[in-house]
């Protein structure tokens, strides 16, 4: 059985990876690796705020697009795919 700190550490790393990929798509002049490097230089609480803000924006965006039904969710997924690529 995984320890709780190991589980939360893996979850945190996945959340950071997703947030940096989304930010890399929004801020085109920096790669996700450059964004990760820049954010890693900030204090821990600022890093947490940045990651949580990006994930919250994804959540609220998905809820907004879900109001349009299946087509809205498909458009949301298309936008996310375009941002990550």
Tab-separated table of N, CA, C and O in Angstrom:
chain	number	residue	atom	x	y	z
A	1	UNK	N	0.839	-1.186	0.000
A	1	UNK	CA	0.000	0.000	0.000
A	1	UNK	C	0.883	1.248	0.000
A	1	UNK	O	1.867	1.332	0.715
A	2	UNK	N	0.515	2.222	-0.825
A	2	UNK	CA	1.296	3.452	-0.916
A	2	UNK	C	1.068	4.305	0.326
A	2	UNK	O	-0.032	4.371	0.847
A	3	UNK	N	2.114	4.949	0.752
A	3	UNK	CA	1.972	5.884	1.862
A	3	UNK	C	1.273	7.137	1.365
A	3	UNK	O	1.321	7.479	0.190
A	4	UNK	N	0.637	7.837	2.280
A	4	UNK	CA	-0.141	9.012	1.926
A	4	UNK	C	0.734	10.103	1.315
A	4	UNK	O	0.352	10.729	0.330
A	5	UNK	N	1.923	10.336	1.879
A	5	UNK	CA	2.780	11.396	1.337
A	5	UNK	C	3.270	11.061	-0.065
A	5	UNK	O	3.419	11.942	-0.906
A	6	UNK	N	3.491	9.784	-0.343
A	6	UNK	CA	3.889	9.372	-1.685
A	6	UNK	C	2.749	9.599	-2.675
A	6	UNK	O	2.969	10.094	-3.784
A	7	UNK	N	1.541	9.264	-2.244
A	7	UNK	CA	0.374	9.451	-3.103
A	7	UNK	C	0.152	10.928	-3.406
A	7	UNK	O	-0.063	11.322	-4.552
A	8	UNK	N	0.218	11.775	-2.381
A	8	UNK	CA	0.027	13.206	-2.589
A	8	UNK	C	1.170	13.814	-3.404
A	8	UNK	O	0.953	14.733	-4.189
A	9	UNK	N	2.371	13.310	-3.233
A	9	UNK	CA	3.503	13.784	-4.034
A	9	UNK	C	3.310	13.486	-5.513
A	9	UNK	O	3.569	14.332	-6.365
A	10	UNK	N	2.838	12.279	-5.820
A	10	UNK	CA	2.572	11.913	-7.220
A	10	UNK	C	1.429	12.742	-7.789
A	10	UNK	O	1.482	13.182	-8.942
A	11	UNK	N	0.394	12.964	-6.978
A	11	UNK	CA	-0.735	13.775	-7.424
A	11	UNK	C	-0.299	15.213	-7.692
A	11	UNK	O	-0.698	15.822	-8.684
A	12	UNK	N	0.561	15.743	-6.834
A	12	UNK	CA	1.066	17.108	-6.997
A	12	UNK	C	1.894	17.227	-8.272
A	12	UNK	O	1.762	18.182	-9.022
A	13	UNK	N	2.746	16.240	-8.539
A	13	UNK	CA	3.562	16.274	-9.755
A	13	UNK	C	2.690	16.211	-11.011
A	13	UNK	O	2.955	16.917	-11.989
A	14	UNK	N	1.644	15.407	-10.988
A	14	UNK	CA	0.733	15.339	-12.134
A	14	UNK	C	-0.003	16.657	-12.334
A	14	UNK	O	-0.158	17.121	-13.471
A	15	UNK	N	-0.450	17.262	-11.241
A	15	UNK	CA	-1.157	18.545	-11.331
A	15	UNK	C	-0.233	19.623	-11.881
A	15	UNK	O	-0.644	20.441	-12.712
A	16	UNK	N	1.031	19.632	-11.443
A	16	UNK	CA	1.999	20.608	-11.953
A	16	UNK	C	2.236	20.420	-13.445
A	16	UNK	O	2.266	21.372	-14.212
A	17	UNK	N	2.371	19.163	-13.871
A	17	UNK	CA	2.607	18.867	-15.280
A	17	UNK	C	1.453	19.370	-16.145
A	17	UNK	O	1.670	19.984	-17.201
A	18	UNK	N	0.222	19.124	-15.693
A	18	UNK	CA	-0.952	19.581	-16.443
A	18	UNK	C	-0.995	21.106	-16.486
A	18	UNK	O	-1.227	21.714	-17.539
A	19	UNK	N	-0.765	21.737	-15.344
A	19	UNK	CA	-0.820	23.202	-15.283
A	19	UNK	C	0.231	23.826	-16.191
A	19	UNK	O	-0.054	24.798	-16.901
A	20	UNK	N	1.432	23.289	-16.201
A	20	UNK	CA	2.488	23.850	-17.039
A	20	UNK	C	2.215	23.611	-18.517
A	20	UNK	O	2.548	24.439	-19.360
A	21	UNK	N	1.593	22.487	-18.854
A	21	UNK	CA	1.236	22.231	-20.253
A	21	UNK	C	0.178	23.224	-20.720
A	21	UNK	O	0.267	23.754	-21.833
A	22	UNK	N	-0.816	23.493	-19.870
A	22	UNK	CA	-1.857	24.460	-20.228
A	22	UNK	C	-1.259	25.858	-20.331
A	22	UNK	O	-1.537	26.600	-21.283
A	23	UNK	N	-0.439	26.242	-19.366
A	23	UNK	CA	0.193	27.567	-19.429
A	23	UNK	C	1.097	27.696	-20.650
A	23	UNK	O	1.190	28.760	-21.251
A	24	UNK	N	1.760	26.611	-21.026
A	24	UNK	CA	2.605	26.625	-22.215
A	24	UNK	C	1.794	26.852	-23.479
A	24	UNK	O	2.284	27.450	-24.436
A	25	UNK	N	0.547	26.373	-23.488
A	25	UNK	CA	-0.313	26.609	-24.639
A	25	UNK	C	-0.864	28.022	-24.673
A	25	UNK	O	-1.063	28.601	-25.737
A	26	UNK	N	-1.107	28.589	-23.496
A	26	UNK	CA	-1.646	29.948	-23.424
A	26	UNK	C	-0.544	30.971	-23.683
A	26	UNK	O	-0.737	31.935	-24.429
A	27	UNK	N	0.613	30.772	-23.081
A	27	UNK	CA	1.755	31.682	-23.246
A	27	UNK	C	2.690	31.022	-24.268
A	27	UNK	O	3.591	30.270	-23.906
A	28	UNK	N	2.481	31.303	-25.515
A	28	UNK	CA	3.188	30.596	-26.594
A	28	UNK	C	4.680	30.895	-26.677
A	28	UNK	O	5.428	30.126	-27.249
A	29	UNK	N	5.117	32.019	-26.120
A	29	UNK	CA	6.544	32.347	-26.284
A	29	UNK	C	7.450	31.560	-25.337
A	29	UNK	O	8.666	31.608	-25.468
A	30	UNK	N	6.864	30.845	-24.379
A	30	UNK	CA	7.639	29.998	-23.469
A	30	UNK	C	7.183	28.555	-23.612
A	30	UNK	O	6.001	28.281	-23.756
A	31	UNK	N	8.134	27.634	-23.528
A	31	UNK	CA	7.791	26.213	-23.540
A	31	UNK	C	7.345	25.818	-22.132
A	31	UNK	O	7.654	26.522	-21.162
A	32	UNK	N	6.636	24.695	-22.006
A	32	UNK	CA	6.247	24.239	-20.660
A	32	UNK	C	7.452	24.028	-19.742
A	32	UNK	O	7.366	24.277	-18.530
A	33	UNK	N	8.581	23.619	-20.300
A	33	UNK	CA	9.783	23.428	-19.479
A	33	UNK	C	10.297	24.762	-18.945
A	33	UNK	O	10.725	24.854	-17.796
A	34	UNK	N	10.260	25.803	-19.790
A	34	UNK	CA	10.689	27.131	-19.337
A	34	UNK	C	9.737	27.680	-18.288
A	34	UNK	O	10.176	28.298	-17.310
A	35	UNK	N	8.454	27.437	-18.469
A	35	UNK	CA	7.479	27.885	-17.474
A	35	UNK	C	7.700	27.153	-16.159
A	35	UNK	O	7.656	27.759	-15.085
A	36	UNK	N	7.955	25.848	-16.222
A	36	UNK	CA	8.213	25.088	-15.004
A	36	UNK	C	9.452	25.625	-14.285
A	36	UNK	O	9.456	25.750	-13.058
A	37	UNK	N	10.484	25.942	-15.042
A	37	UNK	CA	11.706	26.482	-14.443
A	37	UNK	C	11.435	27.819	-13.763
A	37	UNK	O	11.890	28.066	-12.644
A	38	UNK	N	10.674	28.691	-14.431
A	38	UNK	CA	10.374	30.010	-13.864
A	38	UNK	C	9.505	29.897	-12.614
A	38	UNK	O	9.726	30.598	-11.636
A	39	UNK	N	8.514	29.019	-12.657
A	39	UNK	CA	7.619	28.865	-11.506
A	39	UNK	C	8.354	28.183	-10.350
A	39	UNK	O	8.112	28.501	-9.182
A	40	UNK	N	9.267	27.272	-10.655
A	40	UNK	CA	10.002	26.565	-9.605
A	40	UNK	C	10.893	27.495	-8.793
A	40	UNK	O	11.251	27.172	-7.658
A	41	UNK	N	11.241	28.637	-9.357
A	41	UNK	CA	12.070	29.603	-8.623
A	41	UNK	C	11.252	30.396	-7.603
A	41	UNK	O	11.824	31.090	-6.778
A	42	UNK	N	9.945	30.321	-7.689
A	42	UNK	CA	9.074	31.045	-6.755
A	42	UNK	C	8.900	30.247	-5.462
A	42	UNK	O	9.133	29.045	-5.437
A	43	UNK	N	8.469	30.921	-4.390
A	43	UNK	CA	8.206	30.192	-3.135
A	43	UNK	C	7.103	29.141	-3.316
A	43	UNK	O	6.278	29.234	-4.233
A	44	UNK	N	7.070	28.180	-2.427
A	44	UNK	CA	6.136	27.067	-2.534
A	44	UNK	C	4.677	27.476	-2.551
A	44	UNK	O	3.871	26.916	-3.303
A	45	UNK	N	4.309	28.456	-1.735
A	45	UNK	CA	2.902	28.855	-1.700
A	45	UNK	C	2.473	29.520	-3.007
A	45	UNK	O	1.334	29.352	-3.446
A	46	UNK	N	3.386	30.263	-3.651
A	46	UNK	CA	3.051	30.869	-4.948
A	46	UNK	C	2.918	29.795	-6.022
A	46	UNK	O	2.060	29.903	-6.902
A	47	UNK	N	3.759	28.771	-5.966
A	47	UNK	CA	3.640	27.665	-6.912
A	47	UNK	C	2.283	26.988	-6.759
A	47	UNK	O	1.617	26.682	-7.753
A	48	UNK	N	1.881	26.777	-5.514
A	48	UNK	CA	0.591	26.134	-5.261
A	48	UNK	C	-0.553	26.994	-5.779
A	48	UNK	O	-1.510	26.474	-6.372
A	49	UNK	N	-0.467	28.308	-5.584
A	49	UNK	CA	-1.517	29.205	-6.059
A	49	UNK	C	-1.616	29.149	-7.587
A	49	UNK	O	-2.713	29.100	-8.147
A	50	UNK	N	-0.476	29.141	-8.267
A	50	UNK	CA	-0.470	29.098	-9.737
A	50	UNK	C	-1.095	27.800	-10.234
A	50	UNK	O	-1.965	27.810	-11.123
A	51	UNK	N	-0.686	26.670	-9.668
A	51	UNK	CA	-1.202	25.376	-10.119
A	51	UNK	C	-2.694	25.263	-9.836
A	51	UNK	O	-3.481	24.857	-10.696
A	52	UNK	N	-3.117	25.654	-8.635
A	52	UNK	CA	-4.537	25.562	-8.288
A	52	UNK	C	-5.371	26.506	-9.146
A	52	UNK	O	-6.482	26.157	-9.569
A	53	UNK	N	-4.858	27.686	-9.451
A	53	UNK	CA	-5.601	28.634	-10.287
A	53	UNK	C	-5.805	28.080	-11.696
A	53	UNK	O	-6.900	28.205	-12.265
A	54	UNK	N	-4.773	27.466	-12.264
A	54	UNK	CA	-4.907	26.896	-13.617
A	54	UNK	C	-5.899	25.738	-13.606
A	54	UNK	O	-6.771	25.642	-14.479
A	55	UNK	N	-5.809	24.873	-12.600
A	55	UNK	CA	-6.732	23.741	-12.536
A	55	UNK	C	-8.159	24.204	-12.263
A	55	UNK	O	-9.115	23.630	-12.788
A	56	UNK	N	-8.324	25.244	-11.448
A	56	UNK	CA	-9.661	25.792	-11.198
A	56	UNK	C	-10.230	26.406	-12.475
A	56	UNK	O	-11.436	26.268	-12.746
A	57	UNK	N	-9.396	27.079	-13.254
A	57	UNK	CA	-9.859	27.637	-14.528
A	57	UNK	C	-10.317	26.520	-15.464
A	57	UNK	O	-11.325	26.666	-16.171
A	58	UNK	N	-9.600	25.396	-15.469
A	58	UNK	CA	-10.031	24.248	-16.274
A	58	UNK	C	-11.378	23.722	-15.796
A	58	UNK	O	-12.264	23.412	-16.607
A	59	UNK	N	-11.551	23.617	-14.482
A	59	UNK	CA	-12.806	23.127	-13.926
A	59	UNK	C	-13.966	24.047	-14.299
A	59	UNK	O	-15.002	23.595	-14.795
A	60	UNK	N	-13.791	25.354	-14.062
A	60	UNK	CA	-14.872	26.289	-14.354
A	60	UNK	C	-15.135	26.405	-15.859
A	60	UNK	O	-16.277	26.566	-16.278
A	61	UNK	N	-14.094	26.294	-16.651
A	61	UNK	CA	-14.285	26.283	-18.100
A	61	UNK	C	-15.083	25.068	-18.548
A	61	UNK	O	-15.976	25.173	-19.398
A	62	UNK	N	-14.778	23.915	-17.964
A	62	UNK	CA	-15.521	22.703	-18.334
A	62	UNK	C	-16.980	22.813	-17.912
A	62	UNK	O	-17.880	22.379	-18.641
A	63	UNK	N	-17.238	23.397	-16.742
A	63	UNK	CA	-18.629	23.574	-16.305
A	63	UNK	C	-19.370	24.547	-17.213
A	63	UNK	O	-20.545	24.341	-17.526
A	64	UNK	N	-18.696	25.586	-17.633
A	64	UNK	CA	-19.313	26.556	-18.530
A	64	UNK	C	-19.669	25.916	-19.877
A	64	UNK	O	-20.788	26.064	-20.380
A	65	UNK	N	-18.730	25.174	-20.438
A	65	UNK	CA	-18.977	24.522	-21.716
A	65	UNK	C	-19.976	23.372	-21.579
A	65	UNK	O	-20.670	23.038	-22.540
A	66	UNK	N	-20.060	22.754	-20.393
A	66	UNK	CA	-21.007	21.656	-20.182
A	66	UNK	C	-22.449	22.138	-20.259
A	66	UNK	O	-23.352	21.342	-20.538
A	67	UNK	N	-22.678	23.418	-20.037
A	67	UNK	CA	-24.033	23.948	-20.157
A	67	UNK	C	-24.549	23.851	-21.582
A	67	UNK	O	-25.762	23.879	-21.802
A	68	UNK	N	-23.673	23.746	-22.546
A	68	UNK	CA	-24.077	23.612	-23.941
A	68	UNK	C	-24.277	22.151	-24.336
A	68	UNK	O	-24.507	21.857	-25.499
A	69	UNK	N	-24.145	21.245	-23.387
A	69	UNK	CA	-24.379	19.826	-23.658
A	69	UNK	C	-23.151	19.130	-24.204
A	69	UNK	O	-22.008	19.535	-23.971
A	70	UNK	N	-23.416	18.074	-24.931
A	70	UNK	CA	-22.327	17.236	-25.459
A	70	UNK	C	-21.460	18.021	-26.428
A	70	UNK	O	-20.225	17.907	-26.399
A	71	UNK	N	-22.080	18.840	-27.255
A	71	UNK	CA	-21.308	19.639	-28.217
A	71	UNK	C	-20.379	20.598	-27.468
A	71	UNK	O	-19.224	20.785	-27.855
A	72	UNK	N	-20.876	21.201	-26.407
A	72	UNK	CA	-20.056	22.109	-25.603
A	72	UNK	C	-18.858	21.414	-24.996
A	72	UNK	O	-17.746	21.952	-24.994
A	73	UNK	N	-19.070	20.208	-24.463
A	73	UNK	CA	-17.949	19.461	-23.901
A	73	UNK	C	-16.941	19.066	-24.978
A	73	UNK	O	-15.730	19.080	-24.733
A	74	UNK	N	-17.429	18.713	-26.151
A	74	UNK	CA	-16.511	18.385	-27.244
A	74	UNK	C	-15.681	19.602	-27.651
A	74	UNK	O	-14.479	19.482	-27.909
A	75	UNK	N	-16.309	20.771	-27.665
A	75	UNK	CA	-15.571	21.999	-27.977
A	75	UNK	C	-14.536	22.274	-26.886
A	75	UNK	O	-13.391	22.647	-27.176
A	76	UNK	N	-14.916	22.066	-25.617
A	76	UNK	CA	-13.970	22.257	-24.512
A	76	UNK	C	-12.768	21.324	-24.656
A	76	UNK	O	-11.623	21.753	-24.517
A	77	UNK	N	-13.022	20.050	-24.933
A	77	UNK	CA	-11.922	19.102	-25.103
A	77	UNK	C	-11.035	19.491	-26.278
A	77	UNK	O	-9.814	19.356	-26.212
A	78	UNK	N	-11.631	19.988	-27.341
A	78	UNK	CA	-10.852	20.442	-28.501
A	78	UNK	C	-9.960	21.618	-28.121
A	78	UNK	O	-8.773	21.653	-28.498
A	79	UNK	N	-10.482	22.552	-27.358
A	79	UNK	CA	-9.679	23.699	-26.908
A	79	UNK	C	-8.522	23.233	-26.040
A	79	UNK	O	-7.387	23.692	-26.204
A	80	UNK	N	-8.788	22.306	-25.124
A	80	UNK	CA	-7.722	21.794	-24.249
A	80	UNK	C	-6.660	21.085	-25.084
A	80	UNK	O	-5.458	21.273	-24.857
A	81	UNK	N	-7.079	20.291	-26.039
A	81	UNK	CA	-6.106	19.578	-26.888
A	81	UNK	C	-5.259	20.565	-27.670
A	81	UNK	O	-4.036	20.401	-27.777
A	82	UNK	N	-5.864	21.612	-28.203
A	82	UNK	CA	-5.111	22.619	-28.946
A	82	UNK	C	-4.126	23.343	-28.039
A	82	UNK	O	-2.985	23.610	-28.424
A	83	UNK	N	-4.543	23.632	-26.800
A	83	UNK	CA	-3.642	24.317	-25.869
A	83	UNK	C	-2.450	23.454	-25.480
A	83	UNK	O	-1.327	23.945	-25.343
A	84	UNK	N	-2.687	22.162	-25.288
A	84	UNK	CA	-1.600	21.286	-24.839
A	84	UNK	C	-0.614	20.989	-25.959
A	84	UNK	O	0.576	20.861	-25.719
A	85	UNK	N	-1.095	20.927	-27.193
A	85	UNK	CA	-0.182	20.622	-28.308
A	85	UNK	C	0.706	21.749	-28.630
A	85	UNK	O	0.787	22.792	-28.543
